[in-house]
Tab-separated table of C-alpha atoms and ligand atoms in Angstrom:
chain	number	residue	atom	x	y	z
U	1468	MET	CA	0.057	0.247	0.647
U	1469	ASN	CA	1.596	3.131	-0.943
U	1470	ILE	CA	1.237	5.814	2.177
U	1471	ILE	CA	2.347	8.463	0.351
U	1472	GLU	CA	1.679	9.564	-3.238
U	1473	ILE	CA	3.086	12.704	-4.556
U	1474	ARG	CA	2.628	14.098	-8.561
U	1475	ASP	CA	4.123	17.343	-10.174
U	1476	LEU	CA	4.640	19.120	-7.374
U	1477	HIS	CA	5.755	23.015	-7.679
U	1478	LYS	CA	7.085	24.539	-4.744
U	1479	LYS	CA	8.063	28.975	-5.746
U	1480	TYR	CA	8.532	30.862	-2.839
U	1481	ASN	CA	7.962	34.055	-3.048
U	1482	GLU	CA	6.514	33.301	-6.326
U	1483	GLY	CA	6.144	36.362	-9.080
U	1484	LYS	CA	8.474	38.748	-6.750
U	1485	ASP	CA	12.840	39.785	-7.566
U	1486	ASN	CA	13.598	37.166	-5.200
U	1487	GLU	CA	11.258	33.816	-6.441
U	1488	VAL	CA	13.170	31.057	-5.755
U	1489	HIS	CA	11.975	27.974	-7.256
U	1490	ALA	CA	12.327	25.500	-4.705
U	1491	LEU	CA	10.916	22.043	-6.215
U	1492	SER	CA	9.685	21.683	-9.580
U	1493	GLY	CA	8.228	19.201	-10.452
U	1494	VAL	CA	8.406	16.003	-7.824
U	1495	ASP	CA	7.309	12.707	-8.285
U	1496	LEU	CA	7.802	10.109	-5.317
U	1497	THR	CA	6.186	7.479	-4.052
U	1498	VAL	CA	6.651	5.766	-0.607
U	1499	GLU	CA	4.756	2.531	0.501
U	1500	LYS	CA	3.935	1.874	4.272
U	1501	ALA	CA	6.615	0.909	6.054
U	1502	ASP	CA	9.172	1.612	3.397
U	1503	SER	CA	12.331	3.519	5.035
U	1504	LEU	CA	13.180	6.354	2.891
U	1505	ALA	CA	16.511	8.749	2.241
U	1506	ILE	CA	16.309	12.429	1.079
U	1507	MET	CA	20.227	13.260	-0.423
U	1508	GLY	CA	21.135	16.980	-2.631
U	1509	VAL	CA	23.293	19.459	-1.724
U	1510	SER	CA	22.755	22.345	0.343
U	1511	GLY	CA	19.508	24.372	-0.491
U	1512	SER	CA	18.575	21.664	-3.211
U	1513	GLY	CA	15.140	21.785	-1.570
U	1514	LYS	CA	15.152	18.497	0.748
U	1515	SER	CA	13.370	20.633	3.545
U	1516	THR	CA	11.095	21.899	1.335
U	1517	LEU	CA	9.987	18.386	0.614
U	1518	LEU	CA	10.254	17.644	4.220
U	1519	ASN	CA	8.317	20.242	5.153
U	1520	ILE	CA	5.272	19.290	2.507
U	1521	LEU	CA	5.587	16.100	3.425
U	1522	GLY	CA	4.839	16.719	7.055
U	1523	CYS	CA	1.570	19.507	6.362
U	1524	LEU	CA	3.972	22.773	7.997
U	1525	ASP	CA	3.906	23.771	3.867
U	1526	ILE	CA	1.550	24.206	1.382
U	1527	PRO	CA	2.442	23.480	-2.357
U	1528	THR	CA	2.032	26.351	-5.017
U	1529	SER	CA	1.111	23.328	-7.629
U	1530	GLY	CA	0.497	19.499	-8.312
U	1531	THR	CA	-1.207	17.163	-5.327
U	1532	TYR	CA	-0.096	15.204	-2.357
U	1533	THR	CA	-2.147	12.175	-1.888
U	1534	LEU	CA	-1.703	11.067	1.891
U	1535	LYS	CA	-3.043	7.147	3.018
U	1536	ASP	CA	-5.430	7.763	0.500
U	1537	GLU	CA	-6.806	11.390	0.397
U	1538	ASN	CA	-5.823	14.677	-1.706
U	1539	ILE	CA	-4.886	16.431	1.030
U	1540	SER	CA	-3.505	19.169	-2.060
U	1541	ASP	CA	-6.236	21.869	-1.223
U	1542	LYS	CA	-6.778	21.584	2.840
U	1543	SER	CA	-6.656	24.651	4.783
U	1544	ALA	CA	-3.821	25.013	7.830
U	1545	SER	CA	-5.891	23.703	10.190
U	1546	GLU	CA	-7.386	21.078	8.484
U	1547	LEU	CA	-3.446	20.106	8.097
U	1548	ALA	CA	-2.146	21.212	11.323
U	1549	LYS	CA	-4.740	17.763	12.754
U	1550	ILE	CA	-3.557	15.399	9.946
U	1551	ARG	CA	-0.453	16.215	10.990
U	1552	ASN	CA	-0.971	15.438	14.685
U	1553	LYS	CA	-2.125	11.831	13.537
U	1554	THR	CA	-0.005	11.074	11.049
U	1555	ILE	CA	3.092	12.166	11.107
U	1556	GLY	CA	6.031	12.514	13.861
U	1557	PHE	CA	8.732	15.343	13.057
U	1558	ILE	CA	12.394	15.857	13.938
U	1559	LEU	CA	13.648	19.381	12.949
U	1560	GLN	CA	17.138	19.530	12.570
U	1561	SER	CA	17.246	22.019	15.545
U	1562	PHE	CA	14.889	19.696	17.578
U	1563	GLY	CA	12.772	22.324	17.863
U	1564	LEU	CA	12.577	21.663	22.159
U	1565	ILE	CA	11.499	23.187	25.035
U	1566	GLU	CA	15.303	24.051	26.610
U	1567	SER	CA	13.684	25.431	29.730
U	1568	ASP	CA	12.203	22.783	29.938
U	1569	SER	CA	12.156	19.292	31.522
U	1570	VAL	CA	11.748	16.165	28.699
U	1571	TYR	CA	8.720	14.722	30.477
U	1572	THR	CA	6.547	18.064	30.000
U	1573	ASN	CA	8.637	18.299	25.974
U	1574	ILE	CA	6.754	14.979	25.389
U	1575	LYS	CA	4.206	15.016	26.648
U	1576	LEU	CA	3.566	18.316	24.611
U	1577	PRO	CA	1.705	16.640	21.632
U	1578	LEU	CA	-0.552	14.895	23.582
U	1579	LEU	CA	-2.113	18.212	24.622
U	1580	PHE	CA	-3.260	18.395	20.977
U	1581	SER	CA	-5.424	15.714	20.524
U	1582	ASN	CA	-7.646	13.278	22.163
U	1583	LYS	CA	-5.530	9.725	21.954
U	1584	TYR	CA	-4.651	9.280	24.965
U	1585	VAL	CA	-6.350	10.795	27.998
U	1586	GLY	CA	-6.323	10.876	31.634
U	1587	LYS	CA	-3.989	8.273	33.161
U	1588	GLU	CA	-2.787	7.228	29.885
U	1589	VAL	CA	-1.087	9.796	29.571
U	1590	LYS	CA	1.677	10.058	32.089
U	1591	LYS	CA	1.313	5.899	30.616
U	1592	ARG	CA	2.349	6.644	27.242
U	1593	VAL	CA	4.655	9.600	27.771
U	1594	ASN	CA	6.918	6.873	30.400
U	1595	SER	CA	6.663	4.220	27.196
U	1596	ILE	CA	8.698	6.576	25.318
U	1597	ILE	CA	11.007	7.159	27.468
U	1598	ILE	CA	11.624	3.840	28.424
U	1599	GLU	CA	11.968	3.525	24.406
U	1600	VAL	CA	14.228	5.639	23.113
U	1601	GLY	CA	16.417	5.217	26.345
U	1602	LEU	CA	15.916	8.592	28.726
U	1603	LYS	CA	14.775	6.475	31.597
U	1604	GLY	CA	15.763	7.927	34.559
U	1605	LEU	CA	15.960	10.914	33.034
U	1606	GLU	CA	12.271	12.349	33.139
U	1607	LYS	CA	12.907	15.656	35.131
U	1608	LYS	CA	16.020	17.039	33.772
U	1609	LYS	CA	15.760	20.128	31.554
U	1610	VAL	CA	16.361	20.535	27.898
U	1611	ARG	CA	19.704	23.372	27.738
U	1612	ASP	CA	21.119	20.687	30.512
U	1613	MET	CA	21.235	17.640	27.885
U	1614	SER	CA	23.614	16.363	25.321
U	1615	GLY	CA	22.419	16.502	21.495
U	1616	GLY	CA	22.097	12.870	21.262
U	1617	GLN	CA	20.428	12.988	24.204
U	1618	LYS	CA	17.890	16.326	22.614
U	1619	GLN	CA	17.979	13.967	20.020
U	1620	ARG	CA	15.878	11.185	22.004
U	1621	VAL	CA	13.968	13.998	23.828
U	1622	ALA	CA	13.389	14.831	20.431
U	1623	ILE	CA	12.374	11.816	18.277
U	1624	ALA	CA	10.094	10.927	21.749
U	1625	ARG	CA	7.972	13.584	20.842
U	1626	ALA	CA	7.736	12.708	17.783
U	1627	LEU	CA	5.907	9.353	18.519
U	1628	VAL	CA	4.412	9.992	21.443
U	1629	ASN	CA	1.004	10.147	19.572
U	1630	ASP	CA	1.570	6.580	17.410
U	1631	PRO	CA	2.162	8.582	13.946
U	1632	ASP	CA	2.027	6.480	10.671
U	1633	ILE	CA	5.188	8.261	9.062
U	1634	ILE	CA	8.623	9.665	10.756
U	1635	LEU	CA	10.395	12.860	9.167
U	1636	ALA	CA	13.549	13.328	9.723
U	1637	ASP	CA	15.985	15.507	9.461
U	1638	GLU	CA	18.734	15.862	9.633
U	1639	PRO	CA	18.635	14.031	12.421
U	1640	THR	CA	22.483	11.949	12.585
U	1641	SER	CA	25.059	15.506	11.268
U	1642	ALA	CA	25.299	16.675	14.977
U	1643	LEU	CA	25.951	13.866	16.709
U	1644	ASP	CA	29.377	11.370	17.150
U	1645	SER	CA	29.127	8.214	15.424
U	1646	LYS	CA	28.373	5.976	18.204
U	1647	THR	CA	25.494	8.092	19.103
U	1648	ALA	CA	24.182	8.353	15.345
U	1649	SER	CA	24.302	4.601	15.615
U	1650	GLU	CA	22.072	4.492	18.244
U	1651	ILE	CA	19.611	6.562	17.036
U	1652	MET	CA	19.203	4.534	13.613
U	1653	ALA	CA	18.474	2.040	15.463
U	1654	ILE	CA	15.416	2.689	16.968
U	1655	PHE	CA	14.793	4.050	13.866
U	1656	LYS	CA	14.615	0.812	12.668
U	1657	ASP	CA	13.312	-0.695	15.296
U	1658	LEU	CA	9.847	1.638	14.692
U	1659	GLN	CA	10.273	0.374	10.722
U	1660	SER	CA	10.052	-2.794	12.135
U	1661	ASN	CA	6.996	-1.877	14.691
U	1662	GLY	CA	5.388	-0.559	10.712
U	1663	LYS	CA	6.470	2.687	10.795
U	1664	THR	CA	7.240	4.391	8.040
U	1665	ILE	CA	10.231	5.884	7.963
U	1666	ILE	CA	12.100	8.869	5.597
U	1667	ILE	CA	14.836	10.478	6.725
U	1668	VAL	CA	16.645	13.661	4.936
U	1669	THR	CA	20.733	13.197	5.065
U	1670	HIS	CA	23.943	14.727	3.630
U	1671	ASP	CA	25.487	11.106	5.575
U	1672	LYS	CA	25.638	8.002	2.876
U	1673	HIS	CA	27.107	5.432	6.162
U	1674	VAL	CA	23.272	6.739	6.948
U	1675	ALA	CA	21.349	6.399	3.526
U	1676	ASP	CA	23.264	3.131	2.909
U	1677	GLN	CA	21.103	1.900	6.127
U	1678	LEU	CA	17.755	2.238	4.491
U	1679	ASP	CA	15.776	0.836	1.928
U	1680	ARG	CA	16.249	3.078	-0.635
U	1681	THR	CA	17.720	6.565	-1.278
U	1682	VAL	CA	16.160	9.911	-3.877
U	1683	TYR	CA	18.169	12.421	-4.814
U	1684	ILE	CA	17.332	15.656	-5.287
U	1685	LYS	CA	19.023	18.440	-7.427
U	1686	ASP	CA	17.857	21.436	-9.257
U	1687	GLY	CA	14.371	20.927	-7.531
U	1688	LEU	CA	13.433	17.896	-9.146
U	1689	LEU	CA	13.869	13.868	-7.470
U	1690	SER	CA	16.281	10.863	-9.182
U	1691	ASP	CA	17.020	8.062	-8.017
U	1692	ILE	CA	20.247	8.356	-9.535
U	1693	ASP	CA	22.950	10.243	-7.863
U	1694	GLU	CA	24.001	12.753	-10.448
U	1695	VAL	CA	26.190	14.908	-8.637
N	2702	ATP	N1	11.098	30.311	3.500
N	2702	ATP	C1	11.966	30.219	2.106
N	2702	ATP	N2	11.324	31.313	1.468
N	2702	ATP	C2	12.177	31.836	1.116
N	2702	ATP	N3	13.920	30.524	0.471
N	2702	ATP	C3	14.089	29.825	0.625
N	2702	ATP	C4	12.950	29.482	1.851
N	2702	ATP	N4	12.657	27.948	2.589
N	2702	ATP	C5	14.073	27.692	1.709
N	2702	ATP	N5	14.089	29.014	0.557
N	2702	ATP	C6	14.979	28.844	-0.051
N	2702	ATP	O1	15.020	27.657	-1.391
N	2702	ATP	C7	15.370	26.821	-2.004
N	2702	ATP	C8	16.143	24.892	-1.385
N	2702	ATP	O2	16.115	24.856	0.030
N	2702	ATP	P1	16.235	23.956	1.540
N	2702	ATP	O3	15.765	24.489	2.899
N	2702	ATP	O4	14.433	22.838	1.314
N	2702	ATP	O5	17.055	23.706	0.929
N	2702	ATP	P2	17.853	21.695	1.488
N	2702	ATP	O6	18.135	21.136	0.641
N	2702	ATP	O7	17.296	21.214	2.649
N	2702	ATP	O8	19.469	22.743	1.529
N	2702	ATP	P3	20.255	22.461	3.224
N	2702	ATP	O9	20.711	20.737	3.051
N	2702	ATP	O10	21.012	23.403	3.251
N	2702	ATP	O11	19.465	22.052	4.814
N	2702	ATP	C9	16.925	27.099	-1.789
N	2702	ATP	O12	17.745	28.386	-2.456
N	2702	ATP	C10	16.368	28.271	0.067
N	2702	ATP	O13	17.450	29.152	-0.240
N	2703	MG	MG1	17.251	21.710	5.440
């Protein structure tokens, strides 16, 4: 089953102005459920732009995006937010955590915007995710007092807490040493074996090689072949 289908997707920033950028210029992409995909390409090639659209954080200028058999190309921002909360776990390159809050509070946050877990289930759910990503014992620690690898785990836990179908990660290992990066990749592989679809933007061939498939983006277009 295809969980994601993108057809002839275009994204222009500052359309019609002097500083217009045609970041995506006709992208086609199909991803099957429980597949793992790497997106590679040089800086500025459109990787984050594509990931943000896949994650319903941004909308395309034209083209179609079908997510779980539903065409979501023309949804409003609030409809997209609902879809995102239910279906997508997004791990931002800069983590996007609240540094002054604890591990527990950061991970719990998405549950405040959904009704998937209520009452006592909330605490149970947050604690089970904390164990899953290897942060047991650090629940009360403030994010600002953590290492890069620990912050990455908090960001992953927060992306997972709502039990999304798709996990999107923008350069999840770029700031990590190789041992921590391997541990983070092991978490992603584990998630995939539990039926999650994994899409990772990376500059690291070693990371891409651990996933099922790699696509390359160049001049706003995707290819299965590395032409760089
Ligand atoms: N909000 C924005 N407004 C205007 N232009 C943008 C915006 N975001 C990205 N761009 C431009 O779109 C193009 C693609 O950017 P994008 O961030 O998708 O690249 P990337 O492949 O993720 O790069 P990197 O590897 O450096 O993160 C670039 O030319 C960039 O300058
Ligand atoms: Mg980027």
